[in-house]
Coordinates of C-alpha atoms in Angstrom, one line a residue:
X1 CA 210.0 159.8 106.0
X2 CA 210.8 160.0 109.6
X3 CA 213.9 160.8 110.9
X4 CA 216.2 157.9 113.2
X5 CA 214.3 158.5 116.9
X6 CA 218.1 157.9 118.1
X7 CA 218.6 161.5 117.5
X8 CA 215.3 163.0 118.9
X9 CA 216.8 161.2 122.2
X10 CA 220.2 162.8 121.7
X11 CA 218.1 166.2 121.6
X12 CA 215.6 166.0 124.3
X13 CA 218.9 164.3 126.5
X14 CA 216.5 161.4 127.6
X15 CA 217.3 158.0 126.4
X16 CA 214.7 155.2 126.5
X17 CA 214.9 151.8 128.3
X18 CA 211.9 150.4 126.4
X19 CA 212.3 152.0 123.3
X20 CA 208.6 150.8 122.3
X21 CA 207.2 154.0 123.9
X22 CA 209.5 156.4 122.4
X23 CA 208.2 154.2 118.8
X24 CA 204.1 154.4 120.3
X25 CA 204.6 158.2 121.0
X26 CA 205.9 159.0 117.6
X27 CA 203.3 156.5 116.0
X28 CA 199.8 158.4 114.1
X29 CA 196.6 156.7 114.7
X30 CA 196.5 157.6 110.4
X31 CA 200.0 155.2 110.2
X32 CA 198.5 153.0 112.9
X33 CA 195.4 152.5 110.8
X34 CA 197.3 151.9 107.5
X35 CA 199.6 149.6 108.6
X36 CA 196.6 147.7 110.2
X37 CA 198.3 147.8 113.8
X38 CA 195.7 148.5 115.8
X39 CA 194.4 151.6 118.2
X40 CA 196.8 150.6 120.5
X41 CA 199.5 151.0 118.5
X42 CA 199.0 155.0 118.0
X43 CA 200.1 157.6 120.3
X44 CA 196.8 158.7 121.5
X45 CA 196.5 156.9 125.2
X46 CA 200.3 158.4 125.9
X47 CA 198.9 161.4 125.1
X48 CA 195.7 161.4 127.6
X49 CA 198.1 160.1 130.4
X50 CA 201.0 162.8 128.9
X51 CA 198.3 165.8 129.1
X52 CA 197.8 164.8 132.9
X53 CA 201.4 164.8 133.7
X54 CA 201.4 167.6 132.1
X55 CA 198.7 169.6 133.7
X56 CA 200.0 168.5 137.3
X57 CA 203.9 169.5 136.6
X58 CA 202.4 173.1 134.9
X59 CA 200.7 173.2 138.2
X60 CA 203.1 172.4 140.8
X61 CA 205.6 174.8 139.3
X62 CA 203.5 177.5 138.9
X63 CA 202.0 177.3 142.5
X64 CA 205.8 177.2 144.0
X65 CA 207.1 179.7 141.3
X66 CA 204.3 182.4 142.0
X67 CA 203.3 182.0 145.9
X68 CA 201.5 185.4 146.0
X69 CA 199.3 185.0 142.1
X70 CA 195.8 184.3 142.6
X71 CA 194.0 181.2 141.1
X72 CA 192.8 182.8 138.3
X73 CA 196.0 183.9 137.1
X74 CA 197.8 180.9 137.9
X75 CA 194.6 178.9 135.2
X76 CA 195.3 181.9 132.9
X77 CA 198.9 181.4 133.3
X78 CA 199.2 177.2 133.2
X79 CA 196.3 177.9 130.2
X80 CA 198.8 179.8 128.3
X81 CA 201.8 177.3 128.7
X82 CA 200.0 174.1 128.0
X83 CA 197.7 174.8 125.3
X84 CA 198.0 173.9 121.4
X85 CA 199.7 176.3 120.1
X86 CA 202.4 176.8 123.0
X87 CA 202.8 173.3 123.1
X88 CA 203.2 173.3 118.6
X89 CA 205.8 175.9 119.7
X90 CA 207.6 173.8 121.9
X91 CA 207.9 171.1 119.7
X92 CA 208.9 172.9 116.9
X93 CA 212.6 173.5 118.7
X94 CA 213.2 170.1 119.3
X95 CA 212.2 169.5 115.8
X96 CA 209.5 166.9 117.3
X97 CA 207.6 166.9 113.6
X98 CA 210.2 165.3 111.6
X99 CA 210.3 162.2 114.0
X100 CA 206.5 161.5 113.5
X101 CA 205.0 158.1 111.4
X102 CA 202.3 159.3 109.7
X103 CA 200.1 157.9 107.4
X104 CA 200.5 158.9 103.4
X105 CA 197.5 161.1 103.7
X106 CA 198.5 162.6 107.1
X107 CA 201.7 163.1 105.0
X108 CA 200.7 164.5 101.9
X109 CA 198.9 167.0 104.1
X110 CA 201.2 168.8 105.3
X111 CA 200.8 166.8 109.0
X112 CA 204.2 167.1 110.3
X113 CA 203.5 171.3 110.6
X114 CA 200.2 171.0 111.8
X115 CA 199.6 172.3 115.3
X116 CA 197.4 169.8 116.3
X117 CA 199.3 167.0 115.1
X118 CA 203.1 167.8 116.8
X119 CA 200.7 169.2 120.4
X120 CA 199.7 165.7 121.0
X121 CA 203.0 163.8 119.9
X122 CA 204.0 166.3 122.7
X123 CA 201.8 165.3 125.7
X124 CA 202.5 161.8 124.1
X125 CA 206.1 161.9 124.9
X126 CA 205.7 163.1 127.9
X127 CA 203.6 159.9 128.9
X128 CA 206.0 157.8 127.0
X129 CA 208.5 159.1 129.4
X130 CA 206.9 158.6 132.6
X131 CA 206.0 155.3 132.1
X132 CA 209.7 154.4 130.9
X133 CA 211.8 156.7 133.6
X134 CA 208.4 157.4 135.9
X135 CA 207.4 161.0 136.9
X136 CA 211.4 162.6 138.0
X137 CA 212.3 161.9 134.5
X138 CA 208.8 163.7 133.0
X139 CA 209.0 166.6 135.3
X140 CA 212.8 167.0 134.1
X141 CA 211.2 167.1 130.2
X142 CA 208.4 169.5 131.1
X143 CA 210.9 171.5 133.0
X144 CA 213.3 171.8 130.6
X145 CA 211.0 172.0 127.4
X146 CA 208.0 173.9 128.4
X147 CA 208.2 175.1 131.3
X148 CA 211.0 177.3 130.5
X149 CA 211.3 181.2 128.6
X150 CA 207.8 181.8 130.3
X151 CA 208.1 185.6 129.5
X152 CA 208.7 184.8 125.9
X153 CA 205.8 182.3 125.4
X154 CA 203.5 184.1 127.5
X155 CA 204.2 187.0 125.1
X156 CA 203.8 184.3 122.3
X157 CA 200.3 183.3 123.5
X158 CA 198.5 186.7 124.3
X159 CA 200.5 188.1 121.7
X160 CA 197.5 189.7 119.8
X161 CA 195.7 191.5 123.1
X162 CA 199.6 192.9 124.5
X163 CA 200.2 194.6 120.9
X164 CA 196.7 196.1 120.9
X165 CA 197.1 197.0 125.0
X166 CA 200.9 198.6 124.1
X167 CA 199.2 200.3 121.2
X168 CA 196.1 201.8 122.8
X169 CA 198.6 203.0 125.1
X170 CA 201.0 205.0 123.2
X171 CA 199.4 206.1 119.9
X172 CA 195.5 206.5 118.4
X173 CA 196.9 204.9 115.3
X174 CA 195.2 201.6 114.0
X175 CA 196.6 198.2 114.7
X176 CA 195.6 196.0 111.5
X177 CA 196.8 193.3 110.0
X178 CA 197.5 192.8 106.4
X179 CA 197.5 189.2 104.4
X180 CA 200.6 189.7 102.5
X181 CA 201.0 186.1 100.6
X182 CA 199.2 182.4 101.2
X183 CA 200.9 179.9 99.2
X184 CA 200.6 175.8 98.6
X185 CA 197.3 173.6 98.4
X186 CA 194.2 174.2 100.4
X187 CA 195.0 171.2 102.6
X188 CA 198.5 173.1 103.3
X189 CA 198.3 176.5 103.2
X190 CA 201.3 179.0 104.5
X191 CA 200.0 182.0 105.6
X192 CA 202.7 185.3 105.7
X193 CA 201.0 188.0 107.4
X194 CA 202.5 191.7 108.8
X195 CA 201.2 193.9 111.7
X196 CA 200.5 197.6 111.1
X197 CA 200.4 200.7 113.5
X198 CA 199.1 202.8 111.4
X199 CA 200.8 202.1 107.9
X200 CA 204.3 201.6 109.7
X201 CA 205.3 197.7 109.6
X202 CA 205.9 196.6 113.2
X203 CA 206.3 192.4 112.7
X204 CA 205.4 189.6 110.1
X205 CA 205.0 186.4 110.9
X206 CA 204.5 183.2 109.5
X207 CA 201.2 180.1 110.1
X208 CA 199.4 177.1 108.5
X209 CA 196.5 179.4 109.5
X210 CA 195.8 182.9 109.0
X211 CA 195.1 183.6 112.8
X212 CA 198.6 181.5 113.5
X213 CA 200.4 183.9 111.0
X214 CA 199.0 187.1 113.2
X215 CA 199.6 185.8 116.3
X216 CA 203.9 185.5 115.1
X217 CA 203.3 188.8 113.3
X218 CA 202.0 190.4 116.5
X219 CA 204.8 188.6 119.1
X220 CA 207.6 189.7 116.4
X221 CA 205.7 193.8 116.5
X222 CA 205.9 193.3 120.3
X223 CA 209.6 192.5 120.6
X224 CA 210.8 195.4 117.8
X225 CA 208.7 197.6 120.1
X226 CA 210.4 196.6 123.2
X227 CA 213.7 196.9 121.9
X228 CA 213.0 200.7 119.9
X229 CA 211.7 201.3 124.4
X230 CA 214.6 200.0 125.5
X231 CA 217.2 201.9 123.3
X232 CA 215.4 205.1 123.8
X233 CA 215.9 204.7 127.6
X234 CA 218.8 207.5 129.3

């Protein structure tokens, strides 16, 4: 069950004047198809125009925030902000998941976790906003939602190669990754895994995929390392 969409306004500090598209971006094509209301119904158009709001905002701020970066770096650098599992992230602290209406089998599926499924009630969101306030009020979203702790994310999505660069650099001890516990149905799996230098834990993390539990284990290794660095520092 859903949670009141009063609240997710409260949180994200943007409150709707046609509360339809707030509804349509929260809306499943799986409940949109169960309840017989039609493709237009579901949240996937807000989410193609959200995506290109999205894309452009990313784009603008990078350009103005880093005049001298090169345009590869700045596509590496939007890539890294915008894509699925940024994006999951970014949802996850505005608790975005538990507003969703989803179909019984998108439910019993464990849909309100899944990467995939929050991402695109994301970009929808964002296009439910710009068509209710227009682009200030988007920009003002992406600013504030995604846009923002760009070290930390950045760590979050290269998280794998850092650890392995930081490693190669100081030690020629293995990085490896151990499984340590999978638990739930095959449709919803949790995934705990720990990274390793050597046989010294550095981080664990937690994913509805194996790779998604690496990638938290490896951004949690980098942190602990970068604190032990900055401790040890005169």
């Amino acid at each position: 069950m859903s949670r009141n969409l009063r609240e997710l306004e409260q949180t994200i500090g943007y409150k709707f004047n046609n509360r339809e598209f707030l509804t349509r971006a929260m809306t499943h094509s799986s409940y949109a198809n169960e309840h017989r209301l039609g493709k237009e119904a579901c949240n996937e158009r807000l989410e193609f125009l959200g995506d290109a709001v999205l894309e452009l905002v990313s784009s603008d701020f990078l350009y103005h925030k880093f005049p001298d970066m090169p345009e590869g770096n700045l596509t590496k650098t939007r890539a890294s902000m915008v894509c699925e599992p940024t994006l999951a992230y970014c949802a996850e602290d505005i608790h975005l998941g538990e507003y969703l209406l989803l179909g019984k089998g998108e439910e019993s599926t464990g849909g309100r976790g899944r990467a995939s499924v929050v991402s695109d009630a994301m970009e929808a969101l964002i296009g439910g906003i710009y068509l209710d306030g227009g682009f200030a009020n988007a920009k003002e979203f992406i600013l504030r939602f995604i846009m923002n702790d760009m070290e930390h994310k950045q760590l979050f999505y290269d998280s794998k190669t850092i650890l392995q660069e930081i490693v190669q650099g100081q030690t020629e001890e293995p990085l490896t990754y151990e499984l340590l516990k999978e638990e739930g149905p095959d449709h919803n799996k949790l995934f705990e895994s720990r990274a390793l230098i050597g046989g010294q834990e550095v981080g664990r993390g937690q994913g509805r995929t194996k790779k998604g539990a690496e990638q938290l284990a490896a951004y949690h290794g980098i942190l602990k390392l970068k604190n032990m660095e900055e401790k040890g520092r005169p």
